[in-house]
Short mmCIF file of C-alpha atoms in Angstrom, two decimals:
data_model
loop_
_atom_site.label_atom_id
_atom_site.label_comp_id
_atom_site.label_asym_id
_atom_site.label_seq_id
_atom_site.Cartn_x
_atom_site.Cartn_y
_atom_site.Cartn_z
CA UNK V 1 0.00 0.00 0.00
CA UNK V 2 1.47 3.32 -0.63
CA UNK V 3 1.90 5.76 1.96
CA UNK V 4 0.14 9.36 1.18
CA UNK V 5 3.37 10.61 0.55
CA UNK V 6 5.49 8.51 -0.97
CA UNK V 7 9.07 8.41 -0.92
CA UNK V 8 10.15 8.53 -4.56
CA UNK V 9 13.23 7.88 -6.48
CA UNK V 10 13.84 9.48 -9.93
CA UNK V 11 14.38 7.30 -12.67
CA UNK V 12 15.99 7.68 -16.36
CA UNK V 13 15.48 5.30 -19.52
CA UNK V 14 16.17 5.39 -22.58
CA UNK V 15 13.45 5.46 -25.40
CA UNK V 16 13.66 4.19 -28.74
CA UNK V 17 10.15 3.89 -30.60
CA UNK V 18 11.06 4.57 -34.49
CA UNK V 19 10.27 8.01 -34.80
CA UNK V 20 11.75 10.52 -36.50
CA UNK V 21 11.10 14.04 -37.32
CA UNK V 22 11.74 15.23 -41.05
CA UNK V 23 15.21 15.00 -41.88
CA UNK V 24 16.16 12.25 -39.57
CA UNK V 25 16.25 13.66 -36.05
CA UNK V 26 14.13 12.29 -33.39
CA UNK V 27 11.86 14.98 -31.26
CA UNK V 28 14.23 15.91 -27.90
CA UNK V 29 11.18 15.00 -25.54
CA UNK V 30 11.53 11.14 -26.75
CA UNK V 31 14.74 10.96 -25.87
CA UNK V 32 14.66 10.07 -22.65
CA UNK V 33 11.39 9.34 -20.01
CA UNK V 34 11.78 9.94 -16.19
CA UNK V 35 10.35 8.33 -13.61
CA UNK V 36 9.40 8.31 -10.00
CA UNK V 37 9.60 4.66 -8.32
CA UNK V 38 7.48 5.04 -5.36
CA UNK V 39 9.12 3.79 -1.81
CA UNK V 40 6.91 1.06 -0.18
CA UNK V 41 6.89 -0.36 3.09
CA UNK V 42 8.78 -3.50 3.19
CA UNK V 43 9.31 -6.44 5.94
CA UNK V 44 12.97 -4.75 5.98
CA UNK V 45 12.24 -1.58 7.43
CA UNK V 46 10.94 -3.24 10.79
CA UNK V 47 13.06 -6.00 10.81
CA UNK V 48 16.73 -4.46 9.45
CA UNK V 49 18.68 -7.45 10.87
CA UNK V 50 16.58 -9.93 8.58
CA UNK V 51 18.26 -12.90 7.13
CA UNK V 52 17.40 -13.94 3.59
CA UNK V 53 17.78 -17.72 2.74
CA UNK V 54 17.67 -18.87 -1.32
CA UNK V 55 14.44 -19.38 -2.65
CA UNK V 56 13.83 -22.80 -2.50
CA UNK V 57 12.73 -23.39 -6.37
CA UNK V 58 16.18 -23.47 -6.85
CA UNK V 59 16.32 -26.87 -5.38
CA UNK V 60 12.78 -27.91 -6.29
CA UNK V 61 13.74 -31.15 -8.93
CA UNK V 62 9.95 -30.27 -10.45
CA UNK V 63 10.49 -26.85 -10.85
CA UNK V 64 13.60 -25.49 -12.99
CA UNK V 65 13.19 -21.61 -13.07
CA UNK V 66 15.76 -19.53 -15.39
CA UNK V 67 17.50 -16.71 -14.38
CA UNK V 68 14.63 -14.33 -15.99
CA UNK V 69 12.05 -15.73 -14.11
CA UNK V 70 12.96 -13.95 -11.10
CA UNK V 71 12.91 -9.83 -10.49
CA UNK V 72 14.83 -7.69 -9.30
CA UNK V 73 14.45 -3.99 -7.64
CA UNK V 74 14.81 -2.58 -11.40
CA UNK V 75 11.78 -4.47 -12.25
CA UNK V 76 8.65 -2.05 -11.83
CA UNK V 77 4.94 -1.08 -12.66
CA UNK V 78 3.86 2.13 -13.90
CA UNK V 79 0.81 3.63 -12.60
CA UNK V 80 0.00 5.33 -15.91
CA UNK V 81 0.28 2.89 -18.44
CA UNK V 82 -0.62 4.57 -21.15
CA UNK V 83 1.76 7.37 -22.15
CA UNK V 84 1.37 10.08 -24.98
CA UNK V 85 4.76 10.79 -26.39
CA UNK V 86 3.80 13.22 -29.11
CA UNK V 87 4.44 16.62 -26.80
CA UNK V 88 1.08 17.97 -26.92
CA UNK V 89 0.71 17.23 -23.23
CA UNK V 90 2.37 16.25 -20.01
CA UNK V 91 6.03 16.12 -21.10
CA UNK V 92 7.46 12.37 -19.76
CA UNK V 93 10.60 14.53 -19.58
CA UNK V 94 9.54 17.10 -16.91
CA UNK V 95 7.00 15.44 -14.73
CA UNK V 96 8.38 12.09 -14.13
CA UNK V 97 6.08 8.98 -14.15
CA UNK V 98 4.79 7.35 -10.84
CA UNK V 99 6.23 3.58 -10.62
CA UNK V 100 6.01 1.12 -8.18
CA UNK V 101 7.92 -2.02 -7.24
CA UNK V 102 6.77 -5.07 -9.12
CA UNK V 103 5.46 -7.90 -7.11
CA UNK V 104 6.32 -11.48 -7.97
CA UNK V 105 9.35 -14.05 -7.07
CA UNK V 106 12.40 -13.03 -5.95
CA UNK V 107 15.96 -15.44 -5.99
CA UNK V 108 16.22 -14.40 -2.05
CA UNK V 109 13.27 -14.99 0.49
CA UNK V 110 13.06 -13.30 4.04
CA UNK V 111 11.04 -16.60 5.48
CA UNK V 112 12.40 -20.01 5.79
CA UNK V 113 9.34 -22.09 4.60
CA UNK V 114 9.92 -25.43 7.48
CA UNK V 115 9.36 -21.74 10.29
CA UNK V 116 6.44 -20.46 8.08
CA UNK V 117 2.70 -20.55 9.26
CA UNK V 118 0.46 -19.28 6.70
CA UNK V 119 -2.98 -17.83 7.44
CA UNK V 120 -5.75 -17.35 4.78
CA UNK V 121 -8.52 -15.89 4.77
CA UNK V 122 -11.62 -14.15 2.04
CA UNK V 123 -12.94 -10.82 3.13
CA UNK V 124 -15.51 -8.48 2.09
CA UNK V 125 -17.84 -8.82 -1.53
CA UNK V 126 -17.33 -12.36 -3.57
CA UNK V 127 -16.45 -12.62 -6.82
CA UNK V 128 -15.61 -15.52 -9.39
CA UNK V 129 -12.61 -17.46 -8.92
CA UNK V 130 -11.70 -16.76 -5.20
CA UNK V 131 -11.64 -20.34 -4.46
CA UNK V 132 -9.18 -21.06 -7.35
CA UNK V 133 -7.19 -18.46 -5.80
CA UNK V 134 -7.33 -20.27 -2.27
CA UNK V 135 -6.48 -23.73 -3.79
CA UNK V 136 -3.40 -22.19 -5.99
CA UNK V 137 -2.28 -20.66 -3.24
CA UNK V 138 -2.12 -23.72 -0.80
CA UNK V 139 -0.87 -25.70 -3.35
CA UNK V 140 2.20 -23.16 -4.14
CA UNK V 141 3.06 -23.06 -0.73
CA UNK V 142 3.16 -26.93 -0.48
CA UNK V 143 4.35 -28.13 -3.48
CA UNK V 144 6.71 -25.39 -4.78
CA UNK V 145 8.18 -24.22 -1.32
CA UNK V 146 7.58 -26.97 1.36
CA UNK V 147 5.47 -25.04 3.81
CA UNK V 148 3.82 -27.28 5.73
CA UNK V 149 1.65 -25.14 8.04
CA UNK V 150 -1.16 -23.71 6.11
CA UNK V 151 -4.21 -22.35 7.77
CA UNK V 152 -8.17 -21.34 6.53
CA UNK V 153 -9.27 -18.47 8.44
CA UNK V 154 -12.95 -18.67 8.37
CA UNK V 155 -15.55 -15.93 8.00
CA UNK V 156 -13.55 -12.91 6.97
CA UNK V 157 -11.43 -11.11 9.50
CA UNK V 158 -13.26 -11.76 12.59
CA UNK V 159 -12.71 -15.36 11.90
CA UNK V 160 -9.03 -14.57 13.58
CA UNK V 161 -10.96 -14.58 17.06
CA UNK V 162 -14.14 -15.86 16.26
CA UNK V 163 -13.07 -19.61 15.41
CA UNK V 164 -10.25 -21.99 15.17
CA UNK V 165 -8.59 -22.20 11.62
CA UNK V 166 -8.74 -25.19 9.24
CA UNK V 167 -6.01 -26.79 8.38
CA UNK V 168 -5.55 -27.03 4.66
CA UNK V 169 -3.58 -28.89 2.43
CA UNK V 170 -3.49 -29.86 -1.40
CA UNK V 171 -5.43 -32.86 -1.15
CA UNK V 172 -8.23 -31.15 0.89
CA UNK V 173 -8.64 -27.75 -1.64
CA UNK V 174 -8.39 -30.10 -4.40
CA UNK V 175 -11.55 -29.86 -6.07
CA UNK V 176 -12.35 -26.05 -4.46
CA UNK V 177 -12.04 -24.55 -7.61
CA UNK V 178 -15.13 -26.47 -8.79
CA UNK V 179 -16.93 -24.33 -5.97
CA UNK V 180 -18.67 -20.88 -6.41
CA UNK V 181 -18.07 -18.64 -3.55
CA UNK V 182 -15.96 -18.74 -0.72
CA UNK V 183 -15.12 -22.51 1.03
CA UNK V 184 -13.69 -20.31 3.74
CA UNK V 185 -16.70 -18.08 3.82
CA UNK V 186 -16.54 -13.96 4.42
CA UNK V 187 -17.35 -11.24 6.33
CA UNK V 188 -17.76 -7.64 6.01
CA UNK V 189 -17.52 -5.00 8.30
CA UNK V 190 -17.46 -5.66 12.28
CA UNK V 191 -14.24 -6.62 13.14
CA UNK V 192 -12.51 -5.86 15.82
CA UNK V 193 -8.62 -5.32 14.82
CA UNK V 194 -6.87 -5.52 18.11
CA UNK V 195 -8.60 -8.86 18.66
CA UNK V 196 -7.01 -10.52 14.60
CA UNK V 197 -3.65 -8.70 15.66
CA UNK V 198 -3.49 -10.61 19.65
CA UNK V 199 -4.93 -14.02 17.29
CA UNK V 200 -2.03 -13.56 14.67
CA UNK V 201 0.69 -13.20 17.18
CA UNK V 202 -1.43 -15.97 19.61
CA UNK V 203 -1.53 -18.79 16.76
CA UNK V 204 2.14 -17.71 15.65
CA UNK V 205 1.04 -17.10 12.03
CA UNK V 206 3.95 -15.50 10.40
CA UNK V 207 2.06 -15.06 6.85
CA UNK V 208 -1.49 -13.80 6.18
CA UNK V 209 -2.54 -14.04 2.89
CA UNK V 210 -6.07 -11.77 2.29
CA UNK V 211 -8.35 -11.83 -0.23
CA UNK V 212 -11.38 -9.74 -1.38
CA UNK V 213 -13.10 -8.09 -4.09
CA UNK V 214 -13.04 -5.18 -5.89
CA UNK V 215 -16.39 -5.63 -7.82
CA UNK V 216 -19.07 -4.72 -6.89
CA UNK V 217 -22.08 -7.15 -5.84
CA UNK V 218 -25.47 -7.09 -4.84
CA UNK V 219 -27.13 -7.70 -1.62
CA UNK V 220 -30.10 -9.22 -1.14
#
């Protein structure tokens, strides 16, 4: 989540699209486009002395990822993805481009998966394919990095305090994705946040994994 103001870092790159003005010569505001890569919290700010360990799909003999598949910090998203380059408007050259660090595997990993317990739990609206979600998710954790403590958090947040969590594993979420809705079922509204915090620290869950939608539904 981004903070309200964000720490930003400016950022130059080179831009070659084919265009030329008459006689050759390339208009100066293509030349180069400047961005902003937006600072986000990360685990590392709270917890400096962190040790990273190598991501275990290095070692998984089913899995053989190549160096590409994983990213780096120069590996971003813009928040404007759709850029005019012709001049007419905002010049990429002097208002830089908001950009954000891209999400997805990394070569190093902050938690040692045989220490991890994993929490999930569906919040808030439904929408197609959250079960899919639940049952990819469970069986990444199992199959691709050996985590072996893998929790269902029913009913939406509350569930933290509410209820006692379901122990999942591939075989049980095997079929979830057949399912409309929710297997873990939601919640909206009516939490009490001090209460999930004391669960998450009480059950020792080191990883909670949240989902909920975006679109909107209707009541009835």
């Amino acid at each position: 989540m981004a903070v309200a103001s964000p720490e930003t870092t400016n950022l130059n790159t080179a831009v070659d699209d084919g265009s030329a003005e008459e006689g050759g010569r390339r208009p100066q505001h293509l030349d180069r486009l400047s961005f902003s890569l937006v600072k986000l919290p990360h685990l590392a700010d709270y917890l400096p002395n962190l040790q990273t360990i190598t991501n275990p799909l290095e070692n998984n003999q089913f899995y053989h990822p190549s160096d590409e598949f994983y990213l780096s910090s120069s590996d971003v998203i813009l928040r404007q993805t759709v850029l005019d380059l012709s001049g007419n408007f905002r010049s990429p050259s002097t208002s830089p481009h908001l950009s954000y660090p891209r999400a997805g595997p990394r070569k190093l990993i902050f938690f040692d998966p045989s220490h991890v317990r994993a929490a999930i739990v569906t919040c808030g609206g439904l929408c197609p394919g959250m079960n899919t979600v639940i049952r990819e998710l469970v069986v990444g954790l199992w199959e691709l990095y050996g985590v072996r403590e893998i929790y269902g958090v029913k009913a939406g947040y509350r569930g933290f305090y509410s209820g006692e969590p379901v122990r999942l594993n591939p075989k049980l979420v095997q079929n979830w994705h057949r399912m409309g809705g929710t297997v873990l079922e939601t919640s909206r509204g009516g939490f009490d946040l001090d209460k999930i915090v004391n669960a998450i620290q009480d059950r020792g869950f080191n990883q909670v994994h949240s989902f909920y939608s975006l679109v909107p539904t209707c009541d009835t």
